[in-house]
Short mmCIF file of C-alpha atoms and ligand atoms in Angstrom, two decimals:
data_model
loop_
_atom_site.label_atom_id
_atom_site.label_comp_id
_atom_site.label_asym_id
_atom_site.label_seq_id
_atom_site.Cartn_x
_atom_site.Cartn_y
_atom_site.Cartn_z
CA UNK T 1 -14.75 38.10 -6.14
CA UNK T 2 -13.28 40.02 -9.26
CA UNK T 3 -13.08 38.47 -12.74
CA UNK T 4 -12.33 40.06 -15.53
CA UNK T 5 -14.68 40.60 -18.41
CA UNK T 6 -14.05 37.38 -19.78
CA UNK T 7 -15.72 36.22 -16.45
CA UNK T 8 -11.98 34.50 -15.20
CA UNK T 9 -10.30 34.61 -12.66
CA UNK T 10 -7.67 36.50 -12.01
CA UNK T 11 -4.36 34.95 -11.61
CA UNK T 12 -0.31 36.15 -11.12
CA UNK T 13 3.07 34.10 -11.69
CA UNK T 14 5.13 35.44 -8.68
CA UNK T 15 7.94 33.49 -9.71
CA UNK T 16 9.33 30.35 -11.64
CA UNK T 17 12.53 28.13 -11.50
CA UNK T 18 13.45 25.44 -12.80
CA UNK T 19 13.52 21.96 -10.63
CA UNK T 20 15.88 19.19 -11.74
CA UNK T 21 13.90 16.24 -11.00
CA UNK T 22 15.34 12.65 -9.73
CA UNK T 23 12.54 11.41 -12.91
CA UNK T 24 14.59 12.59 -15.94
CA UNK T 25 13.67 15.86 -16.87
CA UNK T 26 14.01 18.96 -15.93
CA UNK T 27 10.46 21.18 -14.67
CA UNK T 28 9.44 24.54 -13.91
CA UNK T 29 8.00 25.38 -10.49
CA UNK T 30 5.63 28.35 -11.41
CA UNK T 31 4.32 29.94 -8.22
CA UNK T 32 0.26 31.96 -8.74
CA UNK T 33 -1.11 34.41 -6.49
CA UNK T 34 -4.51 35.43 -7.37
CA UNK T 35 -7.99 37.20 -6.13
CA UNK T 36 -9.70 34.76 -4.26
CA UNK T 37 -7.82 33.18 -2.05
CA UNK T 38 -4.35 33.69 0.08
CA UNK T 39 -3.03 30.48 -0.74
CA UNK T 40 0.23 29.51 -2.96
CA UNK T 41 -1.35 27.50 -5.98
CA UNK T 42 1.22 25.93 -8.39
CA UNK T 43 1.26 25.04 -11.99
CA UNK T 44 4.29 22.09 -12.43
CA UNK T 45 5.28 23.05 -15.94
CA UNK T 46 7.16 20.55 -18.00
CA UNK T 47 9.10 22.34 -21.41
CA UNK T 48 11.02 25.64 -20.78
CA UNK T 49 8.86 27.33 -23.76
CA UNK T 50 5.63 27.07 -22.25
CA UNK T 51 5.06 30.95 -20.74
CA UNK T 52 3.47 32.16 -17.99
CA UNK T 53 2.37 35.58 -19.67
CA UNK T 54 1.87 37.67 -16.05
CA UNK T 55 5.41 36.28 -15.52
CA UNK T 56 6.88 37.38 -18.27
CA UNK T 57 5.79 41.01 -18.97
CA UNK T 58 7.85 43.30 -18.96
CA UNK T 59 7.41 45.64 -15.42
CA UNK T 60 8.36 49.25 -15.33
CA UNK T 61 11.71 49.92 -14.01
CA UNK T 62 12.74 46.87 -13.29
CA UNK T 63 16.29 45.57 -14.67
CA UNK T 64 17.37 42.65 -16.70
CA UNK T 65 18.28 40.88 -13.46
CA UNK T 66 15.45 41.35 -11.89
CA UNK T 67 13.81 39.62 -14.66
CA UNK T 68 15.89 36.44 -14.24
CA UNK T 69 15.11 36.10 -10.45
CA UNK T 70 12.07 36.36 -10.79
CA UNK T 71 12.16 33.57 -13.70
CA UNK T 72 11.03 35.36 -16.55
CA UNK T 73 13.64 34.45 -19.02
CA UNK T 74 14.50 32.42 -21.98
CA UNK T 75 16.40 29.26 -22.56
CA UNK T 76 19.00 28.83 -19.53
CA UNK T 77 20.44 30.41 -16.38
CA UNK T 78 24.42 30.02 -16.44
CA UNK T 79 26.56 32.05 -14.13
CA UNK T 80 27.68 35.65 -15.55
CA UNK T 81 24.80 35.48 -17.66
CA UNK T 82 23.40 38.94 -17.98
CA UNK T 83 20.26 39.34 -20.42
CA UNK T 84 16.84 37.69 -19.43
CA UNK T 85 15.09 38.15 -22.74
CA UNK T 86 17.77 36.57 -24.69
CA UNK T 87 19.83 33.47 -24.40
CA UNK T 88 22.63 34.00 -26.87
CA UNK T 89 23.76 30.64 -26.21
CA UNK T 90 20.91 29.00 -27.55
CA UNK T 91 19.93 31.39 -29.95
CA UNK T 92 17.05 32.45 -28.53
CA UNK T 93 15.33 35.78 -28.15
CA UNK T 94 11.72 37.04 -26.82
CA UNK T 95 9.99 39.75 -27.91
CA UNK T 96 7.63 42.02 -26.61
CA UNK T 97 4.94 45.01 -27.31
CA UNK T 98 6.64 48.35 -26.55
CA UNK T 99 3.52 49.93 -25.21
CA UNK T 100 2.40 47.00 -22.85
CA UNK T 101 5.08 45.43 -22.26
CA UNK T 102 3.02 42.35 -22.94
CA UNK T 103 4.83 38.71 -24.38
CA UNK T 104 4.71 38.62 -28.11
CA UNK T 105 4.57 34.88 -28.42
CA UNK T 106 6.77 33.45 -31.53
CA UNK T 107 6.67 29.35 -32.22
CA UNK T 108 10.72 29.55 -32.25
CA UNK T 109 10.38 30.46 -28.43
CA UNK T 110 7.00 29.76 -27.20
CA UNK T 111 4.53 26.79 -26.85
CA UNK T 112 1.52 27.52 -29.32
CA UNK T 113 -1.16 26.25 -27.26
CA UNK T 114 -4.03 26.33 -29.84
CA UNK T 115 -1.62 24.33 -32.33
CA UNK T 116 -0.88 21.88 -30.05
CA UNK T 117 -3.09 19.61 -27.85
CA UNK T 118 -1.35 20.01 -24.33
CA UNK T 119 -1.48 17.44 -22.26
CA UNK T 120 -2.72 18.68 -18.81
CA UNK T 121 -3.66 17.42 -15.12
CA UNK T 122 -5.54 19.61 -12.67
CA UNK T 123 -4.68 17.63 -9.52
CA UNK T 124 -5.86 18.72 -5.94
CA UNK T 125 -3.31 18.63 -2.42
CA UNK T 126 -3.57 15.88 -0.95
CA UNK T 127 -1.04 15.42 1.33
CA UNK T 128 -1.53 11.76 3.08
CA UNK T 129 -1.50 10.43 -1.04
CA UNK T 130 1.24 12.22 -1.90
CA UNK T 131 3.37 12.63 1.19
CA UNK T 132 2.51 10.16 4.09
CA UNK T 133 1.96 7.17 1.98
CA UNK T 134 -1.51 6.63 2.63
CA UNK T 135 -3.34 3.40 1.12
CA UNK T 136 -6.95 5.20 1.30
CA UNK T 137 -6.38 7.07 -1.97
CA UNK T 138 -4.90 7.19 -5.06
CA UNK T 139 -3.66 10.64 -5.43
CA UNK T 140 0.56 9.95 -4.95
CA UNK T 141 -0.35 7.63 -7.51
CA UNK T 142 -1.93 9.81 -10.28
CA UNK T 143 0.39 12.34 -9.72
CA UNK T 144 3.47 10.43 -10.18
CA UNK T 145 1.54 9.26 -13.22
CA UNK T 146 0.49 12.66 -14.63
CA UNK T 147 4.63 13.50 -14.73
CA UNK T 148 5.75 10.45 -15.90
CA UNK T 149 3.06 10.59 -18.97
CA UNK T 150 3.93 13.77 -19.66
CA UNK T 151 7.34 13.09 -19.84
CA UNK T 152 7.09 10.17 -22.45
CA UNK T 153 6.34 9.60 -25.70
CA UNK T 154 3.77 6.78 -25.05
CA UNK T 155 3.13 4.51 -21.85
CA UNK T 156 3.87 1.21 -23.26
CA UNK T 157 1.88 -0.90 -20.78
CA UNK T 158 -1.29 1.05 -21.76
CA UNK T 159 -0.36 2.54 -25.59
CA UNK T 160 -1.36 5.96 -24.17
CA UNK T 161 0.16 8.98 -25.91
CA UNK T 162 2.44 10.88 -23.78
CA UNK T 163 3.24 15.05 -23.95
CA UNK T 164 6.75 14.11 -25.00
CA UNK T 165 8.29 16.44 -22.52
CA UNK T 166 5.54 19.10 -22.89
CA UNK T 167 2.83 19.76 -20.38
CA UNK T 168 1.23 20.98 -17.44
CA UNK T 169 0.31 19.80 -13.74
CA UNK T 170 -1.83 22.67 -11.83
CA UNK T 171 -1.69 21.92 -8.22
CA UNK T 172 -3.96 23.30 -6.55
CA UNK T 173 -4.13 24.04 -3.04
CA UNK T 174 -7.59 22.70 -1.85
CA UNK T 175 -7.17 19.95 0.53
CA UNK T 176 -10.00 17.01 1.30
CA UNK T 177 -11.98 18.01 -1.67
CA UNK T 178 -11.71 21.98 -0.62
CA UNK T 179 -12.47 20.99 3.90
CA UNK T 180 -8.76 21.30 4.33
CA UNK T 181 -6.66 18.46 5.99
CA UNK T 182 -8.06 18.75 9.75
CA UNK T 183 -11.55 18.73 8.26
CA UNK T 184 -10.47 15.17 6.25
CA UNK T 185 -8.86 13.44 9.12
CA UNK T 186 -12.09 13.65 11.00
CA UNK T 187 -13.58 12.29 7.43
CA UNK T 188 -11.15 9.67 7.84
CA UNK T 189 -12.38 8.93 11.37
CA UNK T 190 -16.06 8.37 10.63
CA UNK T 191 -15.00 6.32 7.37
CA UNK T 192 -13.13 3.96 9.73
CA UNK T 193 -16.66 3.91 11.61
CA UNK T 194 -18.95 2.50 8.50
CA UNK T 195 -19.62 6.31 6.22
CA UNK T 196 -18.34 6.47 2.74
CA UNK T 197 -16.53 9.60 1.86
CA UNK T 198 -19.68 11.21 0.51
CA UNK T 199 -21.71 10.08 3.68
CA UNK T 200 -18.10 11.49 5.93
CA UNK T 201 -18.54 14.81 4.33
CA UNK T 202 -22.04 15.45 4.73
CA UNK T 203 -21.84 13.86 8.32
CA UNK T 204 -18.96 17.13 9.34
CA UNK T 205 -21.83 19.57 7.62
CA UNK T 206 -19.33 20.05 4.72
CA UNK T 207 -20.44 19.96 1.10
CA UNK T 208 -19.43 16.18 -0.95
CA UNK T 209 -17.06 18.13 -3.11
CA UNK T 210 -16.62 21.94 -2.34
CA UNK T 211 -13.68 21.93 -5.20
CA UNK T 212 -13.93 25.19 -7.62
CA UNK T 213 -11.79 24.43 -10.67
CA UNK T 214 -11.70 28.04 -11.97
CA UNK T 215 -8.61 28.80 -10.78
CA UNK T 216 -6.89 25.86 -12.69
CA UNK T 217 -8.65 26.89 -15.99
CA UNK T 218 -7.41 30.76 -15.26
CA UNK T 219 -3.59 29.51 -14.68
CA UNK T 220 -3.85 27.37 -18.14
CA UNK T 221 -4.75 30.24 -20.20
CA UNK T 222 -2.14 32.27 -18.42
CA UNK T 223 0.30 29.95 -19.58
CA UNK T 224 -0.64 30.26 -23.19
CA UNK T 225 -2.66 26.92 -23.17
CA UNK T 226 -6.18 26.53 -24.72
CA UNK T 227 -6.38 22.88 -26.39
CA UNK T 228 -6.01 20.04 -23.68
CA UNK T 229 -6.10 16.29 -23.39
CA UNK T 230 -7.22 15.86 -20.15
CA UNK T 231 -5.93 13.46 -17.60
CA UNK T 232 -8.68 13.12 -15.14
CA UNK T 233 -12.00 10.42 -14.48
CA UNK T 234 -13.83 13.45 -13.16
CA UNK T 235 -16.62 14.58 -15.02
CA UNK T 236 -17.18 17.66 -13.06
CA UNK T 237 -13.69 19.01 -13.66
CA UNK T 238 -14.31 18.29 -17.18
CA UNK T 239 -17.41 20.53 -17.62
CA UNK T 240 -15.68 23.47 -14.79
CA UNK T 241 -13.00 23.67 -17.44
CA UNK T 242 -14.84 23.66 -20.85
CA UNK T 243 -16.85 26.32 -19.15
CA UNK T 244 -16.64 29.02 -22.19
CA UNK T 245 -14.16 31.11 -23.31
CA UNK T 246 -10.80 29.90 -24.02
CA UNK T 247 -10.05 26.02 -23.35
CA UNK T 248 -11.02 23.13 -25.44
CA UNK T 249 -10.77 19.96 -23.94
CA UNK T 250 -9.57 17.34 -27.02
CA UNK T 251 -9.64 14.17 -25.13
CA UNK T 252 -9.95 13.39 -21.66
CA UNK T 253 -7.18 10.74 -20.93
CA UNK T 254 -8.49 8.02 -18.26
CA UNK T 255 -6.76 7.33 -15.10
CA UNK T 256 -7.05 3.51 -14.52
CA UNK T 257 -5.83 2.84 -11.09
CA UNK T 258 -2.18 0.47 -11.51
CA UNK T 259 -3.56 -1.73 -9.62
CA UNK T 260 -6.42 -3.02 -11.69
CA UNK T 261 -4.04 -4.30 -14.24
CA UNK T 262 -1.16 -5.21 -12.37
CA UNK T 263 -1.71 -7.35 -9.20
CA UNK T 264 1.54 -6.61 -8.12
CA UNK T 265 2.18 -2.90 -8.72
CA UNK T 266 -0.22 0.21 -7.96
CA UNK T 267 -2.18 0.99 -4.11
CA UNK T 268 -3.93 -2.32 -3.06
CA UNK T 269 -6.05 -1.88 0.61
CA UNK T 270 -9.37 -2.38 1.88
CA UNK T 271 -9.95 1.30 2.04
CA UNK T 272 -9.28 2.45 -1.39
CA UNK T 273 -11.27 -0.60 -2.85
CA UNK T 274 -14.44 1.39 -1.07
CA UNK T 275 -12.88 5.00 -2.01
CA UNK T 276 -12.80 4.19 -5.70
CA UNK T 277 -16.38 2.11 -5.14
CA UNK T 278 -17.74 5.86 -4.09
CA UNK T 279 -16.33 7.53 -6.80
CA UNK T 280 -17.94 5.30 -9.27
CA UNK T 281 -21.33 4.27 -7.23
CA UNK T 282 -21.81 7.93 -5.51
CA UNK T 283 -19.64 10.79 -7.67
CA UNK T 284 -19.75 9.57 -10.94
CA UNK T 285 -16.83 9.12 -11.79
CA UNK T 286 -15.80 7.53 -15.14
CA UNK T 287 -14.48 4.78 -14.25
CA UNK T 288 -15.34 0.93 -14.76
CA UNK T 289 -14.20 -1.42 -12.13
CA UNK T 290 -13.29 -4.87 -13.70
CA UNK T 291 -15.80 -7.38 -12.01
CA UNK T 292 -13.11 -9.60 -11.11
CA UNK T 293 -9.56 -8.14 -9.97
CA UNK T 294 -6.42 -10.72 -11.30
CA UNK T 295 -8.60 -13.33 -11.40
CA UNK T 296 -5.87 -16.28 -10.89
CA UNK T 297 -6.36 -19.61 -12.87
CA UNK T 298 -5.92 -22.29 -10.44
CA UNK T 299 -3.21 -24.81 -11.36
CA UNK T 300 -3.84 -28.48 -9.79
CA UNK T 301 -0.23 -29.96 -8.94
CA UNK T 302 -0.58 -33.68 -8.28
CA UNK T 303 1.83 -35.33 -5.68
CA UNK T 304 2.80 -38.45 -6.38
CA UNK T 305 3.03 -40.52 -2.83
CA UNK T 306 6.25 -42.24 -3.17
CA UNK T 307 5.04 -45.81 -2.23
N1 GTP A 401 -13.03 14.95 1.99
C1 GTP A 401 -12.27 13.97 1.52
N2 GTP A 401 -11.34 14.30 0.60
C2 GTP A 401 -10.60 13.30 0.12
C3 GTP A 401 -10.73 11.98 0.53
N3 GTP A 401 -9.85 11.23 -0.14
C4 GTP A 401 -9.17 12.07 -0.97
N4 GTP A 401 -9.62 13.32 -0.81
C5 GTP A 401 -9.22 14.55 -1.52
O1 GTP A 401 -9.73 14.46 -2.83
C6 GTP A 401 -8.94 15.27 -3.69
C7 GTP A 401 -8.65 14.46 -4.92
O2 GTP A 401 -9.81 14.37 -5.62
P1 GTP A 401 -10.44 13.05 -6.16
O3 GTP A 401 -11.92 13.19 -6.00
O4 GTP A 401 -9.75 11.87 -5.56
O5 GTP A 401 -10.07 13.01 -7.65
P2 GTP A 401 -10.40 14.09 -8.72
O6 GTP A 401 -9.22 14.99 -8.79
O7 GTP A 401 -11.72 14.72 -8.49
O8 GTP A 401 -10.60 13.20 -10.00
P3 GTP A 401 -9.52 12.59 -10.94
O9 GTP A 401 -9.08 13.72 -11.83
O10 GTP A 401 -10.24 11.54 -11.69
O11 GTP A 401 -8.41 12.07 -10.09
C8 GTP A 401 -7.72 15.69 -2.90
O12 GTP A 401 -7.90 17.04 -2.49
C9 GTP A 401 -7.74 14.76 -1.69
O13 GTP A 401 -7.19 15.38 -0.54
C10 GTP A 401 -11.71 11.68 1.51
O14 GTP A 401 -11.90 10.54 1.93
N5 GTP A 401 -12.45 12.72 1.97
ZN1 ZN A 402 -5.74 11.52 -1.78
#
């Protein structure tokens, strides 16, 4: 594997666009290629002024148009619109070194992402949580989370502090903790027969958690991001990202399950009680189950026996 001298990863924005959301606001879809792997790893980037800097600079030969297909422009796409590095409309305007072509970042037009504390989720595929509405984790759940929280200002039910419209989710493509999904259904299979999910890895000859984080951190500091809060209960992703140079991690920003506070909202099944039990007992994750779950105070009604 090549990294460059900063020992990174190398990473590439192919291409970015922006997503109106059914949520509220508006995101960017930023598509990575990189040296390592073939696959199609995505950062979900919320506020139009956080860059992608392999996106943005400037290629030889290529025209202004070219530019805005491939995403790398400023403020908004309307139709007839004809410069990428300027939006006239909003009064906006990029600049960039004449010799590299590289982004010259200015606060007016682009996220400072030492002055401000981004907040961030690194979030793995997981496509039974997130697309076929499966009970035996809580991925859908975090993720729909992560956007909303970056969205706000603060979650009121919790008094966390939201990005206010500015952040980052980095998808990344590794499946069943890096096995891939065929790998994990068989996982799934020999939980349903008495393992645990570390036991169900280990069982297939697979490591517990194969996951390399590297990639995230790379796509982060391509995006001009260095000082993060966190969102994760993962102490493993928290010390793959701090790995020196370049990101800081502020605050790590806890991800209670909904469940444990609401009986009525959040995943709630037999299998993600012992999922999240393995996380805590066998992973160590940072999380504290409550030792009673909506414990109910019994009310005694008394019937009166009409006579
Ligand atoms: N092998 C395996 N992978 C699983 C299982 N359940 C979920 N996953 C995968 O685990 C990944 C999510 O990682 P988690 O360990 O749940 O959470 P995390 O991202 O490490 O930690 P948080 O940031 O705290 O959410 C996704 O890639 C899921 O597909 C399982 O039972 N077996
Ligand atoms: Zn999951």
């Amino acid at each position: 594997m090549t990294r460059s001298s900063e020992g990174l990863v190398e990473v590439r924005c192919v291409a970015r666009a922006r997503i109106p959301t059914t949520q509220g606001p508006d995101i960017f879809l930023h598509l990575y290629a990189n040296n390592i792997d073939n696959k199609e790893h995505l950062a979900i980037v919320f506020g139009e002024d956080i860059r992608s800097r392999s996106l943005f600079r400037r290629r030889v030969g290529e025209t202004q148009r070219d530019r805005m297909v491939r995403g790398a422009y400023v403020g908004k796409l309307y139709p007839g619109r004809e410069i990428a590095d300027e939006d006239d409309r909003l009064g906006l305007k990029l600049e960039f070194d004449s010799e590299t072509g590289e982004l010259i970042p200015d606060s007016r037009s682009t996220w400072d992402g030492y002055d401000h504390d981004t907040l961030v989720r690194i979030h793995s595929e997981c496509y039974t949580g997130e697309t076929a509405w499966s009970a035996r984790c809580d991925c859908g759940e975090q993720f729909d989370r992560a956007g909303r929280l970056i969205a706000c200002d603060h979650e009121a039910s919790t008094g966390i502090v939201g990005g206010s419209g500015h952040g980052v989710i980095v998808y990344l493509r590794q499946e069943g903790r890096g096995i891939g999904l065929g790998e994990k259904l068989k996982a799934y299979n020999l939980q349903d027969l008495g393992a645990d999910t570390v036991q169900a890895n280990l069982l297939l000859e697979h490591p517990v958690d194969g996951r390399d984080f590297s990639l995230g951190k790379a796509i982060l500091i391509d995006l001009g991001i260095h000082n993060i809060r966190l969102l994760t209960n993962n102490p493993d992703k928290i010390a793959q990202i701090e790995q020196p140079p370049l990101i800081n991690c502020v605050e790590r920003v806890a991800m209670i399950p909904i469940h444990w506070s609401s009986e009525n909202a959040g995943i709630h099944s037999v299998e993600i009680e012992g999922y999240l039990t393995t996380k805590i007992e066998r992973m160590g994750h940072l999380l504290q189950k409550p030792l009673k779950l909506h414990s109910k105070t019994t009310t005694t009604t008394t019937t009166v026996n009409p006579a």
